[in-house]
């Protein structure tokens, strides 16, 4: 139409073309200045508001970027809050990428809970165990010595031990945890506070968890993919296999040697020799 009526006034064709041009420019400008929010993963990777001056800043930020820890919807991370047993399992699974699952009989880990899948993965990887009464206590804050037991079952640690008597509270480490704490302290994943004490019974914090897992990812040789070994006289050393390792039937009478390795996904032997 040669004429347009806008707001009660008449607009000519020339005016209309000018109006359209102005609107086009405005649309382009708003397109340039409107923020792009991206997908949920990108949004959750934003730096939390409460870690800027924290000693674990770099570990927390890296953990968020790698996707094994998350901040809260209000933009905080709460680095000094304790980690529950279920949260710890979830963080470890996310960092290592282990996918195997096993049925669980814990009375307090029902299938509808958010943590069921991660507890199932941790059970399959054999780095967690429940209590004598058949519970797992998923929401209980994990202690530093409990975390040490799980870590020692995950990482290759043969031959690495520490003398806990050098810490004045070393005698506070429970008997059931002592062997594992010695290994994890020897590996450098758990250490003393500024006061020189281990604090084995204290709750592990979110910040400490971020540091430990980052250190494991840096120091250990980790194979996340499913592995098939076909070659005779294969030697694997000091390696953490997050998922299933299969010895191919092509090995025949051949040999494979695993030295100081952990196989979280188990070992499958497909025929072959004795």
Tab-separated table of C-alpha atoms in Angstrom:
chain	number	residue	atom	x	y	z
A	1	UNK	CA	0.000	0.000	0.000
A	2	UNK	CA	1.339	3.506	-0.848
A	3	UNK	CA	-0.016	5.010	2.383
A	4	UNK	CA	0.157	3.778	6.035
A	5	UNK	CA	-1.678	5.084	9.080
A	6	UNK	CA	0.369	4.975	12.301
A	7	UNK	CA	-0.926	6.448	15.506
A	8	UNK	CA	-3.620	8.359	13.627
A	9	UNK	CA	-1.222	10.089	11.201
A	10	UNK	CA	-0.739	9.275	7.544
A	11	UNK	CA	2.654	7.999	6.324
A	12	UNK	CA	3.790	8.178	2.691
A	13	UNK	CA	5.709	5.391	0.913
A	14	UNK	CA	8.970	7.304	1.316
A	15	UNK	CA	8.334	7.790	5.020
A	16	UNK	CA	7.422	4.118	5.338
A	17	UNK	CA	10.708	3.044	3.750
A	18	UNK	CA	12.605	5.325	6.118
A	19	UNK	CA	10.645	3.935	9.080
A	20	UNK	CA	11.439	0.359	8.056
A	21	UNK	CA	15.141	1.248	7.721
A	22	UNK	CA	15.187	2.738	11.227
A	23	UNK	CA	13.468	-0.315	12.681
A	24	UNK	CA	15.936	-2.620	10.901
A	25	UNK	CA	18.878	-0.729	12.415
A	26	UNK	CA	17.323	-0.907	15.906
A	27	UNK	CA	16.811	-4.657	15.583
A	28	UNK	CA	20.475	-5.083	14.581
A	29	UNK	CA	21.639	-2.974	17.526
A	30	UNK	CA	19.535	-4.908	20.055
A	31	UNK	CA	20.801	-8.165	18.570
A	32	UNK	CA	24.378	-7.060	19.202
A	33	UNK	CA	23.861	-5.919	22.784
A	34	UNK	CA	21.494	-8.642	24.012
A	35	UNK	CA	23.472	-11.215	26.073
A	36	UNK	CA	23.605	-14.825	24.938
A	37	UNK	CA	22.953	-17.167	27.828
A	38	UNK	CA	24.019	-20.413	26.147
A	39	UNK	CA	23.238	-23.907	27.347
A	40	UNK	CA	22.842	-24.896	31.034
A	41	UNK	CA	26.391	-26.222	31.235
A	42	UNK	CA	27.797	-22.859	30.189
A	43	UNK	CA	25.628	-21.039	32.695
A	44	UNK	CA	26.637	-23.342	35.574
A	45	UNK	CA	30.309	-22.801	34.685
A	46	UNK	CA	30.091	-19.165	35.852
A	47	UNK	CA	32.485	-18.291	38.647
A	48	UNK	CA	30.718	-18.507	42.028
A	49	UNK	CA	30.478	-15.299	43.992
A	50	UNK	CA	32.005	-16.672	47.204
A	51	UNK	CA	35.318	-18.216	46.114
A	52	UNK	CA	37.313	-15.242	44.849
A	53	UNK	CA	39.578	-15.025	47.910
A	54	UNK	CA	39.388	-18.675	48.912
A	55	UNK	CA	42.561	-20.794	49.075
A	56	UNK	CA	40.938	-23.391	46.770
A	57	UNK	CA	39.832	-20.887	44.119
A	58	UNK	CA	41.757	-22.460	41.224
A	59	UNK	CA	40.706	-26.016	42.149
A	60	UNK	CA	37.041	-25.068	42.476
A	61	UNK	CA	37.024	-23.159	39.204
A	62	UNK	CA	38.712	-26.024	37.395
A	63	UNK	CA	36.329	-28.545	38.931
A	64	UNK	CA	33.354	-26.552	37.698
A	65	UNK	CA	34.877	-26.229	34.237
A	66	UNK	CA	35.521	-29.980	34.107
A	67	UNK	CA	31.986	-30.639	35.258
A	68	UNK	CA	32.566	-32.767	38.354
A	69	UNK	CA	31.334	-30.119	40.796
A	70	UNK	CA	28.674	-27.427	40.559
A	71	UNK	CA	27.725	-24.211	42.230
A	72	UNK	CA	24.281	-23.446	43.639
A	73	UNK	CA	21.446	-21.642	41.802
A	74	UNK	CA	22.026	-18.481	43.860
A	75	UNK	CA	25.537	-18.169	42.408
A	76	UNK	CA	27.435	-19.440	45.457
A	77	UNK	CA	29.609	-22.519	45.945
A	78	UNK	CA	29.846	-22.661	49.766
A	79	UNK	CA	33.415	-24.029	49.683
A	80	UNK	CA	33.681	-24.720	53.406
A	81	UNK	CA	30.457	-26.709	53.648
A	82	UNK	CA	30.787	-30.461	54.256
A	83	UNK	CA	30.333	-33.031	51.479
A	84	UNK	CA	27.909	-35.905	51.960
A	85	UNK	CA	28.799	-39.500	51.165
A	86	UNK	CA	26.467	-39.463	48.163
A	87	UNK	CA	27.850	-36.141	46.900
A	88	UNK	CA	31.395	-37.458	47.162
A	89	UNK	CA	30.494	-40.520	45.079
A	90	UNK	CA	28.813	-38.307	42.483
A	91	UNK	CA	31.871	-36.036	42.208
A	92	UNK	CA	34.283	-38.958	41.855
A	93	UNK	CA	32.134	-40.665	39.226
A	94	UNK	CA	31.792	-37.451	37.242
A	95	UNK	CA	35.557	-36.871	37.309
A	96	UNK	CA	36.561	-40.417	36.353
A	97	UNK	CA	33.749	-41.202	33.943
A	98	UNK	CA	33.078	-44.722	35.266
A	99	UNK	CA	29.779	-45.985	33.888
A	100	UNK	CA	29.346	-49.505	35.290
A	101	UNK	CA	26.488	-50.037	37.724
A	102	UNK	CA	25.588	-52.715	40.252
A	103	UNK	CA	22.437	-53.462	42.183
A	104	UNK	CA	22.392	-52.015	45.669
A	105	UNK	CA	20.621	-53.360	48.726
A	106	UNK	CA	21.110	-50.376	51.007
A	107	UNK	CA	17.848	-49.708	52.811
A	108	UNK	CA	18.290	-45.932	52.536
A	109	UNK	CA	19.194	-45.761	48.819
A	110	UNK	CA	15.844	-46.145	47.039
A	111	UNK	CA	15.717	-46.101	43.272
A	112	UNK	CA	13.841	-42.809	43.055
A	113	UNK	CA	16.504	-40.744	44.829
A	114	UNK	CA	18.899	-38.538	42.823
A	115	UNK	CA	21.919	-40.334	44.292
A	116	UNK	CA	20.816	-43.891	43.488
A	117	UNK	CA	22.676	-44.065	40.164
A	118	UNK	CA	25.915	-42.687	41.581
A	119	UNK	CA	25.874	-44.977	44.606
A	120	UNK	CA	25.233	-47.848	42.186
A	121	UNK	CA	28.291	-46.809	40.143
A	122	UNK	CA	30.422	-46.522	43.273
A	123	UNK	CA	29.350	-50.000	44.385
A	124	UNK	CA	30.196	-51.443	40.963
A	125	UNK	CA	33.626	-49.805	41.148
A	126	UNK	CA	34.011	-51.309	44.654
A	127	UNK	CA	35.228	-48.145	46.312
A	128	UNK	CA	32.279	-47.729	48.698
A	129	UNK	CA	30.694	-49.951	51.302
A	130	UNK	CA	27.754	-49.579	53.598
A	131	UNK	CA	27.366	-50.018	57.335
A	132	UNK	CA	26.706	-53.191	59.306
A	133	UNK	CA	23.014	-52.325	59.617
A	134	UNK	CA	22.560	-52.360	55.828
A	135	UNK	CA	22.491	-48.591	55.365
A	136	UNK	CA	24.701	-46.320	53.286
A	137	UNK	CA	23.844	-43.016	54.993
A	138	UNK	CA	24.003	-41.047	51.725
A	139	UNK	CA	23.301	-37.680	53.374
A	140	UNK	CA	25.846	-38.113	56.171
A	141	UNK	CA	28.847	-35.788	55.914
A	142	UNK	CA	31.851	-37.826	54.824
A	143	UNK	CA	34.825	-37.668	57.157
A	144	UNK	CA	38.360	-37.169	55.935
A	145	UNK	CA	39.323	-40.721	56.888
A	146	UNK	CA	36.241	-42.160	55.144
A	147	UNK	CA	37.183	-40.251	52.009
A	148	UNK	CA	40.739	-41.584	52.319
A	149	UNK	CA	39.425	-45.159	52.292
A	150	UNK	CA	37.505	-44.517	49.075
A	151	UNK	CA	40.408	-42.727	47.406
A	152	UNK	CA	42.847	-45.512	48.286
A	153	UNK	CA	40.513	-48.002	46.615
A	154	UNK	CA	40.406	-45.876	43.472
A	155	UNK	CA	43.996	-44.876	42.774
A	156	UNK	CA	46.993	-47.207	42.303
A	157	UNK	CA	48.776	-46.908	45.640
A	158	UNK	CA	50.984	-49.955	46.071
A	159	UNK	CA	54.220	-49.066	47.837
A	160	UNK	CA	53.130	-45.593	48.929
A	161	UNK	CA	52.741	-45.250	52.679
A	162	UNK	CA	53.192	-42.563	55.270
A	163	UNK	CA	54.029	-42.752	58.971
A	164	UNK	CA	51.008	-41.309	60.747
A	165	UNK	CA	52.910	-41.017	64.011
A	166	UNK	CA	54.526	-37.818	62.713
A	167	UNK	CA	51.143	-36.159	63.233
A	168	UNK	CA	50.161	-35.557	66.835
A	169	UNK	CA	46.602	-36.650	66.048
A	170	UNK	CA	47.692	-39.638	63.948
A	171	UNK	CA	46.464	-41.912	66.721
A	172	UNK	CA	42.944	-40.573	66.151
A	173	UNK	CA	42.750	-42.364	62.798
A	174	UNK	CA	40.412	-45.332	63.190
A	175	UNK	CA	41.914	-48.811	62.886
A	176	UNK	CA	39.705	-49.627	59.891
A	177	UNK	CA	40.996	-46.550	58.064
A	178	UNK	CA	44.672	-46.460	59.070
A	179	UNK	CA	46.069	-48.487	56.150
A	180	UNK	CA	44.158	-46.390	53.630
A	181	UNK	CA	45.003	-43.066	55.255
A	182	UNK	CA	48.704	-43.979	55.199
A	183	UNK	CA	48.482	-44.637	51.458
A	184	UNK	CA	46.527	-41.492	50.607
A	185	UNK	CA	48.765	-39.286	52.746
A	186	UNK	CA	51.761	-40.969	51.110
A	187	UNK	CA	50.329	-40.162	47.685
A	188	UNK	CA	49.927	-36.530	48.712
A	189	UNK	CA	46.149	-36.378	48.343
A	190	UNK	CA	45.509	-35.795	52.021
A	191	UNK	CA	47.677	-33.693	54.286
A	192	UNK	CA	47.806	-31.714	57.468
A	193	UNK	CA	46.055	-28.436	58.175
A	194	UNK	CA	48.001	-25.291	58.998
A	195	UNK	CA	48.041	-26.493	62.602
A	196	UNK	CA	50.008	-29.583	61.542
A	197	UNK	CA	47.152	-31.972	62.327
A	198	UNK	CA	45.370	-34.423	60.020
A	199	UNK	CA	41.896	-33.985	61.516
A	200	UNK	CA	40.820	-37.463	60.339
A	201	UNK	CA	37.387	-37.275	61.955
A	202	UNK	CA	36.514	-33.847	60.567
A	203	UNK	CA	34.104	-33.564	57.661
A	204	UNK	CA	35.656	-33.207	54.222
A	205	UNK	CA	34.706	-29.855	52.722
A	206	UNK	CA	33.602	-29.019	49.192
A	207	UNK	CA	36.832	-27.070	48.648
A	208	UNK	CA	39.011	-29.934	49.885
A	209	UNK	CA	37.152	-32.349	47.605
A	210	UNK	CA	37.792	-30.120	44.602
A	211	UNK	CA	41.518	-30.048	45.404
A	212	UNK	CA	41.795	-33.807	45.947
A	213	UNK	CA	40.018	-34.723	42.717
A	214	UNK	CA	41.975	-32.167	40.680
A	215	UNK	CA	45.196	-33.604	42.104
A	216	UNK	CA	44.128	-37.138	41.167
A	217	UNK	CA	43.340	-36.045	37.613
A	218	UNK	CA	46.761	-34.362	37.387
A	219	UNK	CA	48.898	-37.105	38.913
A	220	UNK	CA	47.310	-40.376	37.840
A	221	UNK	CA	47.287	-42.088	34.468
A	222	UNK	CA	43.570	-42.531	33.869
A	223	UNK	CA	41.982	-44.454	30.998
A	224	UNK	CA	38.288	-43.591	30.769
A	225	UNK	CA	37.316	-45.494	27.644
A	226	UNK	CA	36.536	-49.214	27.486
A	227	UNK	CA	39.784	-51.056	26.778
A	228	UNK	CA	40.426	-54.234	24.795
A	229	UNK	CA	43.855	-55.856	24.929
A	230	UNK	CA	44.825	-58.154	22.053
A	231	UNK	CA	48.629	-58.253	22.117
A	232	UNK	CA	50.691	-60.924	23.854
A	233	UNK	CA	53.104	-59.871	26.607
A	234	UNK	CA	51.266	-56.604	27.185
A	235	UNK	CA	52.389	-54.864	30.379
A	236	UNK	CA	50.235	-52.221	32.061
A	237	UNK	CA	51.639	-50.257	34.994
A	238	UNK	CA	50.370	-47.655	37.444
A	239	UNK	CA	47.141	-47.050	35.562
A	240	UNK	CA	43.576	-46.409	36.661
A	241	UNK	CA	41.021	-47.943	34.289
A	242	UNK	CA	37.640	-46.320	34.897
A	243	UNK	CA	35.696	-48.766	32.738
A	244	UNK	CA	35.830	-52.409	31.691
A	245	UNK	CA	39.082	-53.937	30.473
A	246	UNK	CA	38.639	-56.924	28.151
A	247	UNK	CA	41.295	-59.478	27.324
A	248	UNK	CA	40.485	-60.443	23.748
A	249	UNK	CA	40.174	-64.069	22.666
A	250	UNK	CA	42.845	-63.146	20.088
A	251	UNK	CA	45.390	-63.370	22.923
A	252	UNK	CA	45.146	-67.149	22.769
A	253	UNK	CA	47.811	-68.496	25.107
A	254	UNK	CA	49.342	-65.038	25.501
A	255	UNK	CA	49.973	-63.141	28.724
A	256	UNK	CA	49.041	-59.723	30.072
A	257	UNK	CA	50.659	-58.244	33.157
A	258	UNK	CA	48.937	-55.608	35.305
A	259	UNK	CA	51.268	-53.984	37.809
A	260	UNK	CA	49.871	-51.550	40.385
A	261	UNK	CA	46.686	-50.893	38.405
A	262	UNK	CA	43.091	-50.404	39.489
A	263	UNK	CA	40.256	-51.656	37.277
A	264	UNK	CA	37.087	-49.941	38.430
A	265	UNK	CA	35.022	-51.457	35.639
A	266	UNK	CA	36.285	-54.994	36.169
A	267	UNK	CA	38.186	-57.428	33.967
A	268	UNK	CA	36.588	-59.580	31.279
A	269	UNK	CA	38.570	-62.553	29.953
A	270	UNK	CA	37.184	-63.635	26.580
A	271	UNK	CA	38.407	-67.183	26.189
A	272	UNK	CA	42.046	-67.838	25.381
A	273	UNK	CA	44.491	-69.908	27.384
A	274	UNK	CA	44.668	-70.742	31.067
